[in-house]
Amino acid sequence: MGEKPTIAISHLGCEKNRIDTEHMLGLLVEAGYGVDTNEELADYVIVNTCSFIEAARQESVRTLVELAESDKKIVITGCMAQHFQEQLLEELPEAVALVGTGDYHKIVDVIERVEQGERVKQVSLEPTYIADETTPRYRTTTEGVAYLRVAEGCDYRCAFCIIPHLRGNQRSRTIESIVAEAEQLASQGVQEIILISQITTNYGLDIYGKPKLTELLRALGKVDVPWIRMHYAYPTGLTPDVIAAIKETPNVLPYLDLPLQHSHPDILRAMNRPWQGRVNDGIIERIKTALPNAVLRTTFIVGFPGETQEHFEHLLEFVQKHEFDHVGVFTFSPEAETPAYTLANQLPQAVMDERWHQLMALQEPIAGKKNQQEIGKIVDVLIEQENPQTGKLIGRSGRFSPEVDGQVYVVGEAKLGTIVPVAIHGADTYDLYGQVVTSQN
């Protein structure tokens, strides 16, 4: 019997993409393929691409070109494969296959066909697939953390966003399926499960006829895992029931990532998010009252077409007023297949960059102040890395989500992938510093 080829994956883009990567690896391992972390040694490299904004596409293209120059057999998967199928196959003769966002579960069949000498294009026009707890998975995240997809796709049509075009409409998994996967992850020693979808507050709407996030959180409360974190909670979906479930379920962190994008009703209308303009202020106050210890993160787009100085000042005041723990800011990126691409009054990049700097400069002291408030507290920290040179540990408290927020630099001894109490004695704008609390103290 001939040896099966070895396969490496180059992963780009978001955590939704990472789950697809992990399922592809899981399926390949199950089918007897060798997985190599070193791209140079592998026979095939699967490049799981991102196509969300121009910068992400450039990174994807750079990776593809570098690999093509090294004579690798390249399989292109992910959002960019869905988006630019013909161009990619034409411009990269080294690509032996192209797989769309709704077809990654066919990866073993695709590789087998390539081995037979075929150049494969496997792209469903409308992605409908979603993996579940029965789909093999080979985890690639740091010890202790796993992402858990509760739904795929999105039913909203925001003017700037290409995701529904690439990932299809929302399709949720059942509560039973999600809980079963959470239990599998807990049994592997996972300490933190991060629930993801485009809009987690809309979870279940497509299969149950109404959102079922409350029921899902309460069901996950019975799973033996210390931390459950939610990503992308639309403020309108944070109903009193959902807030009560967050409050009353001990392992659900009161961490809310609200992708607000803007504060001014005119810009929200132009973004095709008109429902949001009426609710921002009131809803944030309501969350803070109901969940006094809530950690609020949000993202904003500056320089959306037609954004005037007045609109931008409205956003500055909004950020000043609400004092979010964490704020991400993006400059508008015009995407060819989105309505925003053809809007009048596109802003010059210099104006967008200036607004980006202004908003970040406004947020910095707020973020710093929030971190200062942690000094003197003993907080639980999930230890994720150890610096071999210094022996220093790096982890995160419940206030910080992986890769987007700060970290906690820790002195003392603790095992990787465990949660330990840490006394916080220092803080800067984005990170905290502390010491492991031992029981003798």
Coordinates of C-alpha atoms in Angstrom, one line a residue:
M1 CA 0.0 0.0 0.0
G2 CA 1.4 3.4 -1.0
E3 CA 2.1 5.9 1.7
K4 CA -0.5 8.6 2.0
P5 CA 0.8 12.2 1.4
T6 CA 1.4 14.5 4.3
I7 CA -0.6 17.7 4.6
A8 CA 0.1 21.0 6.3
I9 CA -2.5 23.8 6.8
S10 CA -1.8 27.5 6.6
H11 CA -4.6 29.1 8.5
L12 CA -5.6 32.7 7.9
G13 CA -8.6 34.8 9.1
C14 CA -11.1 34.5 12.0
E15 CA -11.9 31.8 14.6
K16 CA -14.8 30.6 12.4
N17 CA -12.2 29.8 9.8
R18 CA -10.1 28.1 12.5
I19 CA -12.9 25.7 13.3
D20 CA -13.1 24.8 9.6
T21 CA -9.3 24.2 9.6
E22 CA -9.6 21.9 12.6
H23 CA -12.4 19.9 11.0
M24 CA -10.4 19.5 7.8
L25 CA -7.4 18.3 9.8
G26 CA -9.6 15.9 11.8
L27 CA -11.1 14.4 8.7
L28 CA -7.7 14.0 7.0
V29 CA -6.1 12.3 10.1
E30 CA -9.1 10.0 10.4
A31 CA -8.6 9.0 6.8
G32 CA -4.9 8.2 7.5
Y33 CA -3.1 11.2 6.2
G34 CA -0.1 12.6 8.0
V35 CA -0.5 16.1 9.3
D36 CA 2.7 18.2 9.4
T37 CA 3.0 21.5 11.1
N38 CA 6.0 22.3 8.8
E39 CA 4.8 23.5 5.4
E40 CA 8.2 22.9 3.9
L41 CA 8.1 19.2 4.7
A42 CA 4.5 18.5 3.7
D43 CA 3.4 17.3 0.2
Y44 CA 0.3 19.4 0.2
V45 CA -0.5 22.7 1.9
I46 CA -4.1 23.7 2.4
V47 CA -4.4 27.5 2.6
N48 CA -7.6 28.4 4.5
T49 CA -8.1 32.0 3.3
C50 CA -9.9 35.0 4.5
S51 CA -11.7 37.5 2.2
F52 CA -13.4 39.8 4.7
I53 CA -11.6 43.0 3.7
E54 CA -8.9 44.0 1.3
A55 CA -6.0 43.7 3.8
A56 CA -7.1 40.1 4.6
R57 CA -7.2 39.2 0.9
Q58 CA -3.7 40.7 0.4
E59 CA -2.4 38.5 3.2
S60 CA -4.1 35.4 1.7
V61 CA -2.6 36.2 -1.8
R62 CA 0.9 36.8 -0.3
T63 CA 0.7 33.4 1.4
L64 CA -0.5 31.7 -1.8
V65 CA 2.2 33.2 -3.9
E66 CA 5.0 32.3 -1.5
L67 CA 3.9 28.7 -1.4
A68 CA 3.5 28.6 -5.2
E69 CA 7.1 29.7 -5.5
S70 CA 8.2 26.8 -3.3
D71 CA 6.6 24.3 -5.7
K72 CA 4.0 23.0 -3.2
K73 CA 0.8 21.4 -4.2
I74 CA -1.7 24.0 -2.9
V75 CA -5.3 23.5 -2.0
I76 CA -7.2 26.8 -1.6
T77 CA -10.1 26.7 0.9
G78 CA -12.1 29.3 2.8
C79 CA -13.8 32.6 2.0
M80 CA -11.4 33.7 -0.7
A81 CA -11.9 30.4 -2.5
Q82 CA -15.7 31.0 -2.4
H83 CA -15.2 34.6 -3.5
F84 CA -12.7 34.4 -6.4
Q85 CA -12.9 30.8 -7.6
E86 CA -12.2 31.4 -11.3
Q87 CA -9.4 34.1 -10.8
L88 CA -7.5 32.0 -8.3
L89 CA -7.5 28.9 -10.5
E90 CA -6.4 30.9 -13.5
E91 CA -3.7 32.9 -11.7
L92 CA -2.2 30.1 -9.6
P93 CA -1.5 27.1 -11.8
E94 CA 0.2 25.6 -8.7
A95 CA -3.3 25.3 -7.1
V96 CA -4.4 21.7 -7.4
A97 CA -7.8 22.2 -5.9
L98 CA -10.2 24.9 -4.7
V99 CA -12.8 24.2 -2.0
G100 CA -15.6 26.6 -1.0
T101 CA -16.8 27.5 2.5
G102 CA -19.7 25.1 2.5
D103 CA -17.6 22.1 1.2
Y104 CA -14.6 21.8 3.5
H105 CA -16.1 18.5 4.9
K106 CA -15.3 16.9 1.4
I107 CA -11.6 17.6 1.8
V108 CA -10.6 13.9 1.9
D109 CA -12.5 13.2 -1.4
V110 CA -10.9 16.3 -2.9
I111 CA -7.3 15.1 -2.0
E112 CA -8.1 11.6 -3.3
R113 CA -9.2 13.1 -6.6
V114 CA -6.1 15.3 -6.9
E115 CA -4.0 12.2 -6.2
Q116 CA -5.7 10.6 -9.2
G117 CA -4.4 13.5 -11.3
E118 CA -7.6 15.7 -11.4
R119 CA -7.6 19.4 -10.7
V120 CA -10.6 19.8 -8.4
K121 CA -13.0 22.7 -8.0
Q122 CA -15.5 21.9 -5.2
V123 CA -17.6 25.0 -4.5
S124 CA -21.4 24.9 -3.7
L125 CA -23.1 28.1 -5.0
E126 CA -25.0 28.5 -1.7
P127 CA -23.2 27.1 1.4
T128 CA -25.5 25.0 3.5
Y129 CA -23.2 22.7 5.4
I130 CA -22.5 23.0 9.1
A131 CA -20.3 20.6 11.1
D132 CA -21.5 19.1 14.4
E133 CA -20.2 17.1 17.3
T134 CA -19.8 14.0 15.1
T135 CA -17.4 15.7 12.7
P136 CA -13.8 14.8 13.6
R137 CA -11.7 17.7 14.9
Y138 CA -8.0 18.2 15.4
R139 CA -7.6 21.2 17.8
T140 CA -5.0 23.8 17.0
T141 CA -5.6 26.5 19.6
T142 CA -3.5 27.0 22.8
E143 CA -4.1 24.7 25.7
G144 CA -7.2 25.2 27.6
V145 CA -9.3 27.1 24.9
A146 CA -11.6 25.9 22.3
Y147 CA -14.0 27.6 19.9
L148 CA -17.5 26.2 19.5
R149 CA -19.6 27.2 16.6
V150 CA -23.3 27.5 17.4
A151 CA -24.4 28.7 14.0
E152 CA -22.9 29.5 10.6
G153 CA -23.8 32.2 8.1
C154 CA -25.9 35.4 8.6
D155 CA -29.4 36.7 7.7
Y156 CA -28.5 40.4 8.0
R157 CA -27.4 42.3 5.0
C158 CA -25.1 45.1 6.3
A159 CA -24.0 47.4 3.5
F160 CA -20.3 46.9 4.2
C161 CA -20.2 43.2 4.8
I162 CA -19.6 40.3 2.4
I163 CA -20.0 37.5 4.8
P164 CA -23.5 36.4 3.9
H165 CA -22.4 36.3 0.3
L166 CA -19.5 34.0 1.2
R167 CA -21.0 31.9 4.0
G168 CA -24.8 31.8 3.3
N169 CA -27.8 32.4 5.5
Q170 CA -27.8 31.6 9.2
R171 CA -28.1 27.9 10.1
S172 CA -28.0 27.0 13.7
R173 CA -27.1 23.7 15.4
T174 CA -29.5 22.1 17.9
I175 CA -28.9 22.8 21.6
E176 CA -28.3 19.0 22.1
S177 CA -25.6 19.0 19.5
I178 CA -23.8 22.0 21.0
V179 CA -24.0 20.6 24.5
A180 CA -22.7 17.3 23.3
E181 CA -19.6 19.0 21.7
A182 CA -19.1 21.1 24.8
E183 CA -19.0 17.9 26.9
Q184 CA -16.4 16.4 24.6
L185 CA -14.3 19.5 24.9
A186 CA -14.6 19.6 28.7
S187 CA -13.5 15.9 28.8
Q188 CA -10.4 16.9 26.9
G189 CA -9.5 19.3 29.6
V190 CA -10.7 22.5 28.0
Q191 CA -11.1 25.3 30.5
E192 CA -12.7 28.0 28.3
I193 CA -15.3 27.4 25.5
I194 CA -15.9 30.4 23.2
L195 CA -19.3 30.3 21.5
I196 CA -19.1 31.8 18.0
S197 CA -21.4 32.6 15.1
Q198 CA -22.0 35.8 13.2
I199 CA -24.7 36.9 15.5
T200 CA -24.9 34.7 18.6
T201 CA -28.0 36.5 20.0
N202 CA -29.9 35.3 16.9
Y203 CA -29.0 31.7 17.7
G204 CA -31.8 29.2 17.0
L205 CA -34.1 31.6 15.1
D206 CA -33.9 29.6 11.9
I207 CA -34.5 26.1 13.5
Y208 CA -36.7 26.9 16.5
G209 CA -38.6 29.9 15.0
K210 CA -37.3 32.2 17.8
P211 CA -33.9 32.9 19.4
K212 CA -32.9 30.3 21.9
L213 CA -29.7 31.7 23.4
T214 CA -31.3 31.8 26.9
E215 CA -32.0 28.1 26.8
L216 CA -28.6 27.3 25.2
L217 CA -26.7 29.2 28.0
R218 CA -28.6 27.5 30.7
A219 CA -28.0 24.1 29.2
L220 CA -24.3 24.8 28.9
G221 CA -24.3 25.8 32.5
K222 CA -24.6 22.1 33.3
V223 CA -21.3 21.3 31.4
D224 CA -18.3 20.9 33.6
V225 CA -16.2 23.7 32.1
P226 CA -15.1 26.8 34.2
W227 CA -15.5 29.5 31.5
I228 CA -18.0 30.0 28.7
R229 CA -17.6 33.2 26.6
M230 CA -19.9 34.5 23.9
H231 CA -18.7 36.3 20.9
Y232 CA -20.8 38.8 18.9
A233 CA -23.9 39.7 20.9
Y234 CA -26.1 42.1 19.1
P235 CA -27.4 44.6 21.7
T236 CA -31.0 44.1 20.4
G237 CA -30.8 40.4 21.2
L238 CA -29.7 41.0 24.8
T239 CA -33.2 40.6 26.1
P240 CA -33.9 40.5 29.9
D241 CA -34.1 36.7 29.6
V242 CA -30.6 36.5 28.0
I243 CA -29.2 38.8 30.6
A244 CA -30.7 36.8 33.4
A245 CA -29.2 33.6 31.9
I246 CA -25.8 35.2 31.8
K247 CA -26.2 36.4 35.4
E248 CA -27.5 33.1 36.8
T249 CA -25.2 30.7 35.0
P250 CA -22.0 30.6 37.0
N251 CA -19.7 29.5 34.2
V252 CA -21.0 32.0 31.6
L253 CA -18.6 35.0 31.7
P254 CA -20.3 38.4 31.8
Y255 CA -18.3 39.4 28.8
L256 CA -20.2 40.9 25.9
D257 CA -18.8 41.6 22.5
L258 CA -21.2 44.0 20.9
P259 CA -20.3 44.7 17.3
L260 CA -21.9 48.2 17.2
Q261 CA -20.0 49.6 14.2
H262 CA -21.2 53.2 14.8
S263 CA -23.4 55.3 17.0
H264 CA -25.0 57.8 14.7
P265 CA -28.5 56.9 13.3
D266 CA -27.7 58.3 9.8
I267 CA -24.6 56.2 9.4
L268 CA -26.3 53.1 10.9
R269 CA -29.1 53.6 8.3
A270 CA -26.5 53.9 5.5
M271 CA -24.9 50.7 6.9
N272 CA -28.3 49.0 6.6
R273 CA -28.5 48.6 10.4
P274 CA -31.4 51.0 11.0
W275 CA -32.8 48.9 13.9
Q276 CA -29.7 49.8 15.9
G277 CA -29.9 53.5 16.0
R278 CA -32.8 53.7 18.4
V279 CA -31.4 51.3 20.9
N280 CA -27.8 52.0 21.5
D281 CA -27.7 54.3 24.5
G282 CA -30.6 52.8 26.4
I283 CA -29.6 49.2 25.9
I284 CA -26.0 49.8 27.1
E285 CA -27.3 51.5 30.2
R286 CA -29.7 48.6 30.8
I287 CA -26.9 46.0 30.4
K288 CA -24.7 47.9 32.9
T289 CA -27.5 48.1 35.4
A290 CA -28.5 44.4 35.1
L291 CA -24.9 43.2 34.9
P292 CA -22.8 45.6 36.9
N293 CA -19.6 43.5 36.4
A294 CA -20.1 43.1 32.7
V295 CA -17.0 43.5 30.5
L296 CA -18.0 45.3 27.3
R297 CA -16.1 45.1 24.1
T298 CA -17.1 46.7 20.8
T299 CA -15.9 47.5 17.3
F300 CA -16.4 50.6 15.2
I301 CA -15.9 51.5 11.6
V302 CA -14.7 55.0 10.9
G303 CA -14.8 56.7 7.5
F304 CA -18.0 54.9 6.2
P305 CA -19.1 56.7 3.0
G306 CA -20.9 59.9 3.9
E307 CA -19.5 60.1 7.5
T308 CA -19.3 63.8 8.3
Q309 CA -17.2 65.5 11.0
E310 CA -20.5 65.8 13.0
H311 CA -21.2 62.1 12.7
F312 CA -17.7 61.3 13.8
E313 CA -18.0 63.6 16.8
H314 CA -21.2 61.8 17.8
L315 CA -19.2 58.6 17.8
L316 CA -16.4 60.2 19.9
E317 CA -19.0 61.4 22.5
F318 CA -20.6 58.0 22.5
V319 CA -17.3 56.2 23.3
Q320 CA -16.4 58.8 25.9
K321 CA -19.8 58.4 27.6
H322 CA -20.0 54.6 27.7
E323 CA -16.4 53.8 28.6
F324 CA -16.2 50.4 27.0
D325 CA -13.5 48.0 28.4
H326 CA -12.2 47.2 25.0
V327 CA -12.7 48.9 21.6
G328 CA -11.5 47.8 18.2
V329 CA -11.5 50.4 15.4
F330 CA -11.3 49.7 11.6
T331 CA -11.2 52.2 8.7
F332 CA -13.9 51.5 6.1
S333 CA -12.8 49.0 3.4
P334 CA -14.9 49.2 0.2
E335 CA -15.8 45.6 -0.9
A336 CA -16.7 45.1 -4.5
E337 CA -19.8 43.0 -4.0
T338 CA -21.3 45.1 -1.2
P339 CA -23.7 48.0 -1.5
A340 CA -21.3 50.3 0.3
Y341 CA -18.9 49.9 -2.5
T342 CA -20.9 52.2 -4.8
L343 CA -22.1 54.7 -2.2
A344 CA -21.4 58.4 -2.9
N345 CA -19.1 60.5 -0.7
Q346 CA -16.3 57.9 -0.2
L347 CA -13.8 59.4 2.2
P348 CA -10.1 59.9 1.5
Q349 CA -7.8 57.4 3.2
A350 CA -6.0 60.2 5.0
V351 CA -9.3 61.4 6.7
M352 CA -10.1 57.8 7.7
D353 CA -6.7 57.3 9.2
E354 CA -6.9 60.5 11.1
R355 CA -10.3 59.5 12.6
W356 CA -8.9 56.1 13.5
H357 CA -6.0 57.7 15.4
Q358 CA -8.4 60.1 17.2
L359 CA -10.8 57.4 18.3
M360 CA -8.0 55.1 19.5
A361 CA -6.4 58.0 21.4
L362 CA -9.7 58.7 23.1
Q363 CA -10.1 55.1 24.1
E364 CA -6.6 54.5 25.4
P365 CA -6.9 56.3 28.8
I366 CA -10.4 54.6 29.2
A367 CA -8.8 51.2 28.7
G368 CA -5.9 52.1 31.0
K369 CA -8.3 53.2 33.7
K370 CA -10.3 50.0 33.5
N371 CA -7.1 48.0 33.9
Q372 CA -5.9 50.1 36.8
Q373 CA -9.2 49.1 38.6
E374 CA -7.9 45.5 38.7
I375 CA -4.9 46.3 40.8
G376 CA -5.2 44.9 44.3
K377 CA -7.7 42.2 43.2
I378 CA -7.2 38.5 43.1
V379 CA -8.5 37.3 39.7
D380 CA -8.7 33.9 38.0
V381 CA -6.2 33.6 35.1
L382 CA -6.1 30.9 32.5
I383 CA -2.3 30.2 31.9
E384 CA -1.6 29.8 28.2
Q385 CA 2.1 30.3 27.6
E386 CA 5.4 30.1 29.3
N387 CA 8.4 32.1 28.3
P388 CA 11.2 29.5 28.3
Q389 CA 13.9 32.1 28.8
T390 CA 12.4 33.9 31.8
G391 CA 10.1 31.3 33.2
K392 CA 7.4 34.0 33.2
L393 CA 3.8 32.9 32.5
I394 CA 1.3 34.6 30.2
G395 CA -2.4 34.1 30.5
R396 CA -5.8 35.9 30.4
S397 CA -8.4 36.8 33.0
G398 CA -12.1 36.5 32.2
R399 CA -11.9 40.2 31.1
F400 CA -9.7 39.3 28.1
S401 CA -10.7 37.3 25.0
P402 CA -7.9 35.6 23.1
E403 CA -6.0 37.6 20.4
V404 CA -8.2 40.7 20.6
D405 CA -7.8 41.9 24.2
G406 CA -4.9 42.1 26.6
Q407 CA -2.9 39.5 28.6
V408 CA -1.9 38.9 32.1
Y409 CA 1.9 38.5 32.7
V410 CA 2.3 36.3 35.7
V411 CA 5.2 35.5 38.1
G412 CA 5.0 32.1 39.9
E413 CA 4.4 28.5 39.1
A414 CA 1.3 27.1 37.3
K415 CA 0.6 24.4 34.7
L416 CA -0.2 25.4 31.2
G417 CA -4.0 25.1 30.5
T418 CA -5.0 25.6 34.1
I419 CA -6.9 28.5 35.8
V420 CA -5.1 29.9 38.8
P421 CA -5.7 32.8 41.3
V422 CA -3.4 35.7 40.5
A423 CA -2.9 38.8 42.7
I424 CA -2.8 41.8 40.3
H425 CA -0.1 44.4 41.2
G426 CA 0.4 46.3 38.0
A427 CA -1.4 47.5 34.9
D428 CA -0.7 49.4 31.7
T429 CA -3.1 50.4 28.9
Y430 CA -3.8 46.9 27.6
D431 CA -2.1 44.3 29.9
L432 CA -2.0 43.3 33.6
Y433 CA 0.8 42.1 35.8
G434 CA 0.5 39.8 38.8
Q435 CA 1.7 36.9 40.9
V436 CA 0.2 33.4 41.5
V437 CA -1.4 33.2 44.9
T438 CA -0.3 30.1 46.7
S439 CA -2.4 28.6 49.5
Q440 CA 0.2 29.3 52.2
N441 CA -0.2 33.1 51.8

